[in-house]
C-alpha positions as YAML, in Angstrom:
chain: A
units: angstrom
residues:
- id: 1
  name: MET
  ca: [-1.21, -37.53, -2.35]
- id: 2
  name: ARG
  ca: [0.33, -34.07, -2.98]
- id: 3
  name: ILE
  ca: [-2.38, -31.32, -2.91]
- id: 4
  name: VAL
  ca: [-1.49, -27.76, -3.73]
- id: 5
  name: ILE
  ca: [-3.83, -25.05, -2.93]
- id: 6
  name: VAL
  ca: [-3.65, -21.41, -4.20]
- id: 7
  name: GLY
  ca: [-5.59, -18.99, -1.99]
- id: 8
  name: SER
  ca: [-6.32, -18.66, 1.63]
- id: 9
  name: GLY
  ca: [-9.71, -17.45, 1.68]
- id: 10
  name: VAL
  ca: [-12.78, -19.46, 3.08]
- id: 11
  name: GLY
  ca: [-12.47, -21.77, 0.03]
- id: 12
  name: GLY
  ca: [-8.74, -22.67, 0.12]
- id: 13
  name: VAL
  ca: [-8.62, -22.97, 4.04]
- id: 14
  name: SER
  ca: [-11.93, -24.85, 4.35]
- id: 15
  name: PHE
  ca: [-10.73, -27.31, 1.65]
- id: 16
  name: ALA
  ca: [-7.42, -27.80, 3.36]
- id: 17
  name: GLU
  ca: [-8.68, -28.25, 6.86]
- id: 18
  name: LYS
  ca: [-11.46, -30.71, 5.65]
- id: 19
  name: TYR
  ca: [-9.15, -32.71, 3.41]
- id: 20
  name: ARG
  ca: [-6.64, -32.86, 6.29]
- id: 21
  name: SER
  ca: [-9.38, -34.42, 8.61]
- id: 22
  name: LEU
  ca: [-10.10, -36.96, 5.96]
- id: 23
  name: GLN
  ca: [-6.66, -37.86, 4.68]
- id: 24
  name: ALA
  ca: [-4.06, -37.82, 7.37]
- id: 25
  name: GLU
  ca: [-1.06, -38.87, 5.25]
- id: 26
  name: ALA
  ca: [-1.68, -36.39, 2.36]
- id: 27
  name: ARG
  ca: [0.90, -33.68, 1.86]
- id: 28
  name: ILE
  ca: [-1.09, -30.31, 1.73]
- id: 29
  name: THR
  ca: [0.58, -27.17, 0.75]
- id: 30
  name: LEU
  ca: [-1.28, -23.60, 0.53]
- id: 31
  name: ILE
  ca: [0.11, -20.75, -1.28]
- id: 32
  name: THR
  ca: [-1.11, -17.29, -0.37]
- id: 33
  name: ARG
  ca: [-0.47, -13.54, -1.11]
- id: 34
  name: GLU
  ca: [-1.67, -12.98, 2.50]
- id: 35
  name: ASP
  ca: [0.65, -12.56, 5.61]
- id: 36
  name: ASP
  ca: [-1.76, -11.72, 8.36]
- id: 37
  name: GLY
  ca: [-3.42, -15.17, 8.57]
- id: 38
  name: TYR
  ca: [-7.01, -16.46, 7.43]
- id: 39
  name: TYR
  ca: [-9.42, -13.76, 7.98]
- id: 40
  name: SER
  ca: [-13.14, -12.88, 7.31]
- id: 41
  name: ARG
  ca: [-13.33, -11.02, 4.10]
- id: 42
  name: PRO
  ca: [-16.94, -9.99, 4.67]
- id: 43
  name: LEU
  ca: [-15.91, -8.15, 7.79]
- id: 44
  name: LEU
  ca: [-13.78, -5.71, 5.70]
- id: 45
  name: SER
  ca: [-16.95, -3.66, 4.97]
- id: 46
  name: ARG
  ca: [-17.39, -3.22, 8.74]
- id: 47
  name: GLY
  ca: [-13.72, -2.16, 9.23]
- id: 48
  name: PHE
  ca: [-14.38, 1.36, 10.33]
- id: 49
  name: SER
  ca: [-17.20, 0.95, 13.02]
- id: 50
  name: THR
  ca: [-15.59, -2.07, 14.74]
- id: 51
  name: ASP
  ca: [-12.98, -1.59, 17.38]
- id: 52
  name: ASN
  ca: [-9.66, -3.43, 16.85]
- id: 53
  name: ILE
  ca: [-10.96, -4.78, 13.58]
- id: 54
  name: GLU
  ca: [-7.42, -5.75, 12.51]
- id: 55
  name: GLN
  ca: [-7.38, -8.29, 15.31]
- id: 56
  name: SER
  ca: [-10.82, -9.54, 15.39]
- id: 57
  name: ILE
  ca: [-11.06, -10.03, 11.64]
- id: 58
  name: ILE
  ca: [-8.38, -12.78, 11.84]
- id: 59
  name: LEU
  ca: [-10.08, -16.11, 12.15]
- id: 60
  name: LYS
  ca: [-6.94, -18.35, 12.43]
- id: 61
  name: PRO
  ca: [-3.29, -17.40, 12.31]
- id: 62
  name: PHE
  ca: [-1.33, -19.28, 9.77]
- id: 63
  name: ASP
  ca: [0.70, -20.94, 12.57]
- id: 64
  name: LYS
  ca: [-2.47, -22.73, 13.67]
- id: 65
  name: LEU
  ca: [-3.00, -24.06, 10.27]
- id: 66
  name: ARG
  ca: [0.73, -25.23, 10.28]
- id: 67
  name: ALA
  ca: [0.00, -26.93, 13.56]
- id: 68
  name: GLU
  ca: [-2.65, -29.05, 11.66]
- id: 69
  name: ASN
  ca: [0.11, -30.15, 9.34]
- id: 70
  name: ILE
  ca: [-0.80, -27.88, 6.51]
- id: 71
  name: GLU
  ca: [2.26, -26.15, 4.85]
- id: 72
  name: ILE
  ca: [1.60, -22.48, 4.41]
- id: 73
  name: ILE
  ca: [3.61, -20.48, 2.07]
- id: 74
  name: SER
  ca: [2.56, -16.82, 2.80]
- id: 75
  name: ALA
  ca: [3.49, -13.55, 1.17]
- id: 76
  name: ALA
  ca: [3.96, -15.35, -2.03]
- id: 77
  name: GLU
  ca: [2.51, -15.85, -5.34]
- id: 78
  name: ALA
  ca: [1.97, -18.74, -7.67]
- id: 79
  name: THR
  ca: [3.39, -17.37, -10.87]
- id: 80
  name: GLY
  ca: [2.95, -20.45, -13.28]
- id: 81
  name: ILE
  ca: [1.66, -23.89, -13.75]
- id: 82
  name: ASN
  ca: [3.47, -26.47, -15.77]
- id: 83
  name: ARG
  ca: [0.60, -28.96, -16.56]
- id: 84
  name: ALA
  ca: [2.88, -31.33, -18.35]
- id: 85
  name: ASP
  ca: [5.07, -31.77, -15.24]
- id: 86
  name: ARG
  ca: [2.36, -31.04, -12.67]
- id: 87
  name: THR
  ca: [4.24, -28.23, -10.96]
- id: 88
  name: VAL
  ca: [3.59, -24.81, -9.66]
- id: 89
  name: SER
  ca: [6.13, -22.12, -9.62]
- id: 90
  name: VAL
  ca: [6.08, -19.92, -6.50]
- id: 91
  name: SER
  ca: [7.76, -16.52, -6.01]
- id: 92
  name: GLY
  ca: [8.10, -14.90, -2.54]
- id: 93
  name: PRO
  ca: [10.19, -12.20, -1.02]
- id: 94
  name: ASP
  ca: [13.02, -14.49, -0.24]
- id: 95
  name: GLN
  ca: [12.36, -17.64, -2.29]
- id: 96
  name: GLN
  ca: [11.56, -19.17, -5.75]
- id: 97
  name: ARG
  ca: [10.13, -22.73, -5.58]
- id: 98
  name: VAL
  ca: [8.62, -25.12, -7.73]
- id: 99
  name: LEU
  ca: [6.13, -27.49, -6.14]
- id: 100
  name: PRO
  ca: [4.87, -30.94, -7.46]
- id: 101
  name: TYR
  ca: [1.32, -31.70, -7.26]
- id: 102
  name: ASP
  ca: [-1.03, -34.55, -7.86]
- id: 103
  name: LYS
  ca: [-4.13, -32.34, -7.50]
- id: 104
  name: LEU
  ca: [-3.99, -28.59, -7.80]
- id: 105
  name: ILE
  ca: [-6.83, -26.48, -6.18]
- id: 106
  name: LEU
  ca: [-7.37, -22.94, -7.51]
- id: 107
  name: ALA
  ca: [-9.15, -20.72, -4.96]
- id: 108
  name: GLN
  ca: [-7.53, -17.38, -5.16]
- id: 109
  name: GLY
  ca: [-10.74, -15.62, -5.46]
- id: 110
  name: SER
  ca: [-11.13, -12.17, -7.07]
- id: 111
  name: ALA
  ca: [-9.62, -8.76, -7.32]
- id: 112
  name: ALA
  ca: [-11.53, -5.46, -7.22]
- id: 113
  name: PHE
  ca: [-12.96, -4.64, -10.72]
- id: 114
  name: ILE
  ca: [-11.78, -1.09, -11.92]
- id: 115
  name: PRO
  ca: [-13.63, 0.06, -15.02]
- id: 116
  name: PRO
  ca: [-11.20, 0.73, -17.93]
- id: 117
  name: PRO
  ca: [-12.00, 4.63, -17.87]
- id: 118
  name: PHE
  ca: [-10.87, 4.76, -14.35]
- id: 119
  name: ARG
  ca: [-7.62, 2.90, -14.60]
- id: 120
  name: PRO
  ca: [-5.45, 5.84, -15.61]
- id: 121
  name: TYR
  ca: [-6.44, 7.48, -12.17]
- id: 122
  name: SER
  ca: [-5.71, 4.41, -10.05]
- id: 123
  name: ASP
  ca: [-3.18, 6.33, -7.86]
- id: 124
  name: LEU
  ca: [-6.04, 8.78, -6.83]
- id: 125
  name: PHE
  ca: [-8.41, 6.28, -5.27]
- id: 126
  name: PHE
  ca: [-8.59, 3.48, -2.77]
- id: 127
  name: ARG
  ca: [-10.28, 0.08, -3.20]
- id: 128
  name: LEU
  ca: [-11.34, -2.46, -0.49]
- id: 129
  name: ASN
  ca: [-10.60, -5.96, -1.49]
- id: 130
  name: ASN
  ca: [-8.42, -7.41, 1.17]
- id: 131
  name: LEU
  ca: [-6.92, -6.67, 4.61]
- id: 132
  name: VAL
  ca: [-3.96, -4.73, 3.15]
- id: 133
  name: ASP
  ca: [-6.43, -2.37, 1.60]
- id: 134
  name: LEU
  ca: [-8.46, -1.96, 4.89]
- id: 135
  name: LYS
  ca: [-5.25, -1.25, 6.72]
- id: 136
  name: LYS
  ca: [-4.28, 1.55, 4.12]
- id: 137
  name: LEU
  ca: [-7.83, 3.02, 4.56]
- id: 138
  name: ARG
  ca: [-7.55, 3.00, 8.20]
- id: 139
  name: ARG
  ca: [-4.26, 4.61, 8.46]
- id: 140
  name: PHE
  ca: [-5.31, 7.32, 6.16]
- id: 141
  name: ARG
  ca: [-8.49, 7.88, 8.20]
- id: 142
  name: GLN
  ca: [-6.66, 7.83, 11.54]
- id: 143
  name: GLY
  ca: [-4.46, 10.70, 10.24]
- id: 144
  name: PHE
  ca: [-7.69, 12.92, 10.15]
- id: 145
  name: LEU
  ca: [-8.99, 11.73, 13.32]
- id: 146
  name: ASP
  ca: [-5.54, 12.54, 15.08]
- id: 147
  name: ARG
  ca: [-6.14, 16.09, 14.02]
- id: 148
  name: ASN
  ca: [-9.85, 16.14, 15.35]
- id: 149
  name: ARG
  ca: [-11.18, 16.09, 11.69]
- id: 150
  name: ARG
  ca: [-13.56, 13.69, 9.77]
- id: 151
  name: PRO
  ca: [-12.39, 12.90, 6.23]
- id: 152
  name: ALA
  ca: [-14.95, 13.50, 3.42]
- id: 153
  name: TRP
  ca: [-15.41, 10.43, 1.22]
- id: 154
  name: GLY
  ca: [-16.61, 9.84, -2.24]
- id: 155
  name: ILE
  ca: [-17.88, 6.27, -2.94]
- id: 156
  name: ILE
  ca: [-18.09, 5.07, -6.37]
- id: 157
  name: GLY
  ca: [-20.61, 2.23, -6.89]
- id: 158
  name: GLY
  ca: [-24.05, 1.58, -5.20]
- id: 159
  name: GLY
  ca: [-23.86, -2.20, -5.40]
- id: 160
  name: LEU
  ca: [-23.33, -4.42, -2.31]
- id: 161
  name: ILE
  ca: [-19.89, -3.48, -1.35]
- id: 162
  name: GLY
  ca: [-20.29, 0.23, -2.09]
- id: 163
  name: CYS
  ca: [-23.46, 0.51, 0.04]
- id: 164
  name: GLU
  ca: [-21.89, -1.51, 2.91]
- id: 165
  name: VAL
  ca: [-18.67, 0.71, 2.97]
- id: 166
  name: ALA
  ca: [-20.56, 3.95, 2.62]
- id: 167
  name: SER
  ca: [-22.95, 2.87, 5.40]
- id: 168
  name: ASP
  ca: [-20.05, 1.84, 7.78]
- id: 169
  name: LEU
  ca: [-18.14, 5.16, 7.21]
- id: 170
  name: ALA
  ca: [-21.26, 7.15, 7.71]
- id: 171
  name: VAL
  ca: [-22.36, 5.56, 11.01]
- id: 172
  name: SER
  ca: [-18.62, 6.13, 12.21]
- id: 173
  name: GLY
  ca: [-19.30, 9.76, 11.77]
- id: 174
  name: ASP
  ca: [-17.70, 10.57, 8.37]
- id: 175
  name: PRO
  ca: [-19.37, 12.58, 5.69]
- id: 176
  name: VAL
  ca: [-20.13, 10.27, 2.66]
- id: 177
  name: THR
  ca: [-21.31, 10.90, -0.87]
- id: 178
  name: LEU
  ca: [-22.18, 7.80, -2.78]
- id: 179
  name: TYR
  ca: [-22.32, 7.89, -6.79]
- id: 180
  name: HIS
  ca: [-24.11, 5.16, -8.51]
- id: 181
  name: ALA
  ca: [-24.62, 4.80, -12.36]
- id: 182
  name: ALA
  ca: [-28.02, 3.12, -12.13]
- id: 183
  name: ASP
  ca: [-31.41, 4.62, -11.01]
- id: 184
  name: ARG
  ca: [-31.52, 2.46, -7.81]
- id: 185
  name: LEU
  ca: [-29.22, 1.05, -5.34]
- id: 186
  name: MET
  ca: [-28.17, -2.46, -5.49]
- id: 187
  name: GLU
  ca: [-30.27, -3.25, -8.50]
- id: 188
  name: ARG
  ca: [-28.61, -6.44, -9.19]
- id: 189
  name: GLN
  ca: [-29.22, -7.96, -5.67]
- id: 190
  name: LEU
  ca: [-32.57, -6.31, -4.55]
- id: 191
  name: VAL
  ca: [-36.20, -5.93, -5.95]
- id: 192
  name: ALA
  ca: [-37.21, -2.44, -6.57]
- id: 193
  name: GLU
  ca: [-39.32, -1.96, -3.44]
- id: 194
  name: ASP
  ca: [-36.21, -2.91, -1.28]
- id: 195
  name: SER
  ca: [-34.00, -0.53, -3.11]
- id: 196
  name: VAL
  ca: [-36.37, 2.19, -2.05]
- id: 197
  name: THR
  ca: [-36.00, 1.17, 1.59]
- id: 198
  name: LEU
  ca: [-32.26, 0.99, 1.36]
- id: 199
  name: LEU
  ca: [-32.03, 4.48, -0.16]
- id: 200
  name: ASP
  ca: [-34.12, 5.72, 2.89]
- id: 201
  name: VAL
  ca: [-31.91, 3.90, 5.26]
- id: 202
  name: MET
  ca: [-28.75, 5.29, 3.54]
- id: 203
  name: GLN
  ca: [-29.94, 8.77, 3.56]
- id: 204
  name: GLY
  ca: [-31.17, 8.47, 7.09]
- id: 205
  name: SER
  ca: [-27.53, 7.53, 8.17]
- id: 206
  name: GLY
  ca: [-26.19, 10.76, 6.47]
- id: 207
  name: VAL
  ca: [-25.09, 9.29, 3.22]
- id: 208
  name: GLU
  ca: [-25.67, 11.71, 0.21]
- id: 209
  name: VAL
  ca: [-26.72, 9.30, -2.53]
- id: 210
  name: LEU
  ca: [-26.57, 10.60, -6.22]
- id: 211
  name: LEU
  ca: [-28.02, 8.11, -8.66]
- id: 212
  name: ASN
  ca: [-27.72, 8.03, -12.47]
- id: 213
  name: GLN
  ca: [-24.16, 9.21, -12.34]
- id: 214
  name: ALA
  ca: [-21.83, 8.97, -15.15]
- id: 215
  name: VAL
  ca: [-18.43, 9.26, -13.40]
- id: 216
  name: GLN
  ca: [-15.86, 10.22, -16.14]
- id: 217
  name: GLY
  ca: [-12.72, 10.25, -14.09]
- id: 218
  name: PHE
  ca: [-10.75, 11.82, -11.21]
- id: 219
  name: SER
  ca: [-8.43, 14.59, -10.66]
- id: 220
  name: ARG
  ca: [-6.36, 16.13, -7.84]
- id: 221
  name: GLN
  ca: [-6.64, 19.70, -6.57]
- id: 222
  name: GLY
  ca: [-4.20, 20.42, -3.77]
- id: 223
  name: ASP
  ca: [-4.82, 17.67, -1.20]
- id: 224
  name: LYS
  ca: [-8.26, 16.86, -2.48]
- id: 225
  name: VAL
  ca: [-9.48, 14.27, -4.85]
- id: 226
  name: CYS
  ca: [-12.32, 15.49, -7.43]
- id: 227
  name: VAL
  ca: [-14.86, 13.06, -8.84]
- id: 228
  name: GLU
  ca: [-15.71, 14.38, -12.42]
- id: 229
  name: THR
  ca: [-19.15, 13.95, -13.61]
- id: 230
  name: GLY
  ca: [-19.33, 16.99, -15.84]
- id: 231
  name: VAL
  ca: [-19.21, 19.00, -12.69]
- id: 232
  name: SER
  ca: [-16.37, 18.56, -10.11]
- id: 233
  name: ALA
  ca: [-16.86, 17.48, -6.49]
- id: 234
  name: ALA
  ca: [-13.89, 17.56, -4.19]
- id: 235
  name: PHE
  ca: [-13.21, 14.82, -1.34]
- id: 236
  name: ASP
  ca: [-10.47, 13.91, 1.00]
- id: 237
  name: ALA
  ca: [-10.49, 10.46, -0.39]
- id: 238
  name: VAL
  ca: [-12.30, 8.40, -3.03]
- id: 239
  name: ILE
  ca: [-13.10, 4.54, -2.94]
- id: 240
  name: VAL
  ca: [-13.98, 2.63, -6.05]
- id: 241
  name: ALA
  ca: [-16.45, -0.28, -5.42]
- id: 242
  name: THR
  ca: [-17.65, -1.23, -8.75]
- id: 243
  name: GLY
  ca: [-17.58, -5.04, -8.59]
- id: 244
  name: PHE
  ca: [-15.17, -7.81, -8.63]
- id: 245
  name: LYS
  ca: [-13.17, -9.73, -11.13]
- id: 246
  name: PRO
  ca: [-12.28, -13.43, -10.68]
- id: 247
  name: ARG
  ca: [-8.33, -13.99, -10.62]
- id: 248
  name: THR
  ca: [-8.17, -16.12, -13.89]
- id: 249
  name: GLU
  ca: [-4.64, -14.86, -15.04]
- id: 250
  name: LEU
  ca: [-2.81, -17.97, -13.57]
- id: 251
  name: ALA
  ca: [-5.26, -20.35, -15.36]
- id: 252
  name: GLU
  ca: [-5.12, -18.47, -18.58]
- id: 253
  name: LYS
  ca: [-1.40, -18.58, -18.71]
- id: 254
  name: ALA
  ca: [-1.60, -22.37, -18.18]
- id: 255
  name: GLY
  ca: [-4.00, -22.63, -21.04]
- id: 256
  name: LEU
  ca: [-7.01, -23.70, -18.90]
- id: 257
  name: GLU
  ca: [-10.53, -22.85, -20.27]
- id: 258
  name: THR
  ca: [-11.81, -19.60, -18.99]
- id: 259
  name: GLY
  ca: [-14.80, -17.21, -19.32]
- id: 260
  name: ARG
  ca: [-15.88, -14.90, -16.64]
- id: 261
  name: GLY
  ca: [-14.08, -17.24, -14.27]
- id: 262
  name: ILE
  ca: [-12.22, -20.61, -14.60]
- id: 263
  name: LYS
  ca: [-14.63, -22.85, -16.16]
- id: 264
  name: VAL
  ca: [-15.40, -25.99, -14.18]
- id: 265
  name: ASN
  ca: [-17.80, -28.91, -14.52]
- id: 266
  name: GLN
  ca: [-20.37, -29.85, -11.87]
- id: 267
  name: ARG
  ca: [-17.52, -31.53, -9.87]
- id: 268
  name: LEU
  ca: [-15.37, -28.40, -9.96]
- id: 269
  name: GLN
  ca: [-12.87, -29.91, -12.27]
- id: 270
  name: THR
  ca: [-11.31, -27.63, -14.79]
- id: 271
  name: SER
  ca: [-10.36, -28.44, -18.47]
- id: 272
  name: ASP
  ca: [-7.34, -30.35, -16.84]
- id: 273
  name: ASP
  ca: [-8.25, -33.49, -15.11]
- id: 274
  name: HIS
  ca: [-5.69, -32.82, -12.27]
- id: 275
  name: ILE
  ca: [-6.71, -29.09, -11.56]
- id: 276
  name: TYR
  ca: [-9.89, -27.94, -9.73]
- id: 277
  name: ALA
  ca: [-11.36, -24.44, -9.04]
- id: 278
  name: LEU
  ca: [-13.76, -23.38, -6.24]
- id: 279
  name: GLY
  ca: [-15.16, -20.11, -4.81]
- id: 280
  name: ASP
  ca: [-15.65, -16.95, -6.68]
- id: 281
  name: VAL
  ca: [-12.96, -17.76, -9.37]
- id: 282
  name: ALA
  ca: [-14.94, -20.87, -10.42]
- id: 283
  name: GLU
  ca: [-17.48, -20.63, -13.21]
- id: 284
  name: LEU
  ca: [-20.09, -23.37, -13.24]
- id: 285
  name: PRO
  ca: [-21.62, -24.86, -16.24]
- id: 286
  name: ASN
  ca: [-24.70, -22.60, -15.89]
- id: 287
  name: GLY
  ca: [-22.32, -19.62, -16.08]
- id: 288
  name: LYS
  ca: [-22.72, -18.60, -12.46]
- id: 289
  name: LEU
  ca: [-19.94, -17.60, -9.95]
- id: 290
  name: TYR
  ca: [-20.71, -18.02, -6.33]
- id: 291
  name: ALA
  ca: [-19.20, -15.22, -4.46]
- id: 292
  name: PHE
  ca: [-20.85, -15.55, -1.08]
- id: 293
  name: ILE
  ca: [-19.49, -17.47, 2.03]
- id: 294
  name: LEU
  ca: [-22.00, -20.18, 2.39]
- id: 295
  name: PRO
  ca: [-21.83, -21.76, -1.17]
- id: 296
  name: ILE
  ca: [-17.99, -21.18, -1.20]
- id: 297
  name: ARG
  ca: [-17.51, -23.12, 1.96]
- id: 298
  name: ASN
  ca: [-19.96, -25.76, 0.77]
- id: 299
  name: GLN
  ca: [-17.91, -26.23, -2.41]
- id: 300
  name: ALA
  ca: [-14.80, -26.54, -0.34]
- id: 301
  name: LEU
  ca: [-16.14, -29.38, 1.87]
- id: 302
  name: TRP
  ca: [-17.71, -31.11, -1.01]
- id: 303
  name: LEU
  ca: [-14.56, -31.09, -2.94]
- id: 304
  name: ALA
  ca: [-12.47, -32.35, -0.09]
- id: 305
  name: GLY
  ca: [-14.88, -35.27, 0.36]
- id: 306
  name: PHE
  ca: [-15.00, -35.97, -3.36]
- id: 307
  name: LEU
  ca: [-11.21, -36.11, -3.69]
- id: 308
  name: ALA
  ca: [-11.15, -38.27, -0.62]
- id: 309
  name: GLY
  ca: [-13.51, -40.76, -2.26]
- id: 310
  name: GLN
  ca: [-16.30, -39.94, 0.06]
- id: 311
  name: GLU
  ca: [-18.61, -38.06, -2.47]
- id: 312
  name: ASP
  ca: [-19.86, -39.51, -5.74]
- id: 313
  name: LYS
  ca: [-22.57, -37.12, -6.77]
- id: 314
  name: ASP
  ca: [-22.15, -33.83, -8.56]
- id: 315
  name: TRP
  ca: [-21.94, -30.57, -6.48]
- id: 316
  name: GLN
  ca: [-25.07, -28.75, -6.19]
- id: 317
  name: PRO
  ca: [-25.38, -25.23, -4.74]
- id: 318
  name: PRO
  ca: [-26.92, -25.06, -1.34]
- id: 319
  name: ALA
  ca: [-30.02, -22.72, -0.56]
- id: 320
  name: PHE
  ca: [-28.63, -19.48, 0.79]
- id: 321
  name: ASN
  ca: [-29.89, -15.97, 1.27]
- id: 322
  name: PRO
  ca: [-27.05, -13.39, 1.94]
- id: 323
  name: LYS
  ca: [-27.70, -10.08, 3.57]
- id: 324
  name: ALA
  ca: [-26.20, -6.71, 2.99]
- id: 325
  name: LYS
  ca: [-24.31, -5.42, 6.02]
- id: 326
  name: VAL
  ca: [-25.76, -2.06, 5.90]
- id: 327
  name: HIS
  ca: [-26.47, -0.64, 9.19]
- id: 328
  name: GLY
  ca: [-30.30, -0.62, 9.93]
- id: 329
  name: PHE
  ca: [-31.49, -2.20, 6.73]
- id: 330
  name: GLU
  ca: [-33.33, -5.48, 6.28]
- id: 331
  name: ALA
  ca: [-34.64, -6.64, 2.90]
- id: 332
  name: ALA
  ca: [-38.25, -7.58, 2.81]
- id: 333
  name: HIS
  ca: [-37.88, -9.83, -0.26]
- id: 334
  name: PRO
  ca: [-35.13, -12.47, -0.95]
- id: 335
  name: TYR
  ca: [-32.07, -11.24, -2.66]
- id: 336
  name: LEU
  ca: [-31.66, -11.70, -6.44]
- id: 337
  name: PHE
  ca: [-28.98, -13.81, -8.00]
...
């Protein structure tokens, strides 16, 4: 069996390792844009208060996966799927390859969602979606620390990631202003009472929280970046954290059925019998995308068992209750989904 996996997050790697443990003779190839190894994406938002984060965030170097007889094609991108031939085209810095597959697993996750009005200004702000983004942010911040200064940050978005990043920067000693379009923080994840508690915690850590904000765009004034809301506020740097967008482009080019994500049935199978999707790129029949570690890993382990002939029932989401990694905050009620 030739298995090709696109993506080296928790979904792709968990599937690869589990399937290898069940099928010793299978040929498993994993294609990834990453070059640092398999790392913990949730730890990205603790990337400023944690010492040596760039080392501690790596869960497993790619060489350790190769030692498990899993072929890793790193710093590369899957650029096309030929469904008739069952092949994937791969482009890397020094290579162009075409890989045959019997089963293809799409687990490439999501990109940062940038609202259309912000896109013309993309060179003026940071995002935090992967380890490369974190390294850029840390290098930028270190330049200020080396001059005994603290950079002032504007964070756009008071959802899960925006609150986590704002909290981490604030407890690390940086001045932070958080802009949010809604009238309360994390309104999609928290009941109103917990949003009030979160606001108190954020303000207590030094974050200036501005609610009901309509950010219109950004501008540069000298070495400052300005957030425009009808009035202009200047910062050393701005981070846009306004949600995620599943990476559906590869599937769309191949003619697979997509919606918010890549549409799959309850067995994680796409509209092509030989192609499966899992993680936050996979849209289940109920329209849900599961973007948290526990259900993604559960999907990966279930799918490995299913393709190895050891699962015969449909995948069902496990019970899970994720927590925001905001310093000093605990929700009193279950999170909303």
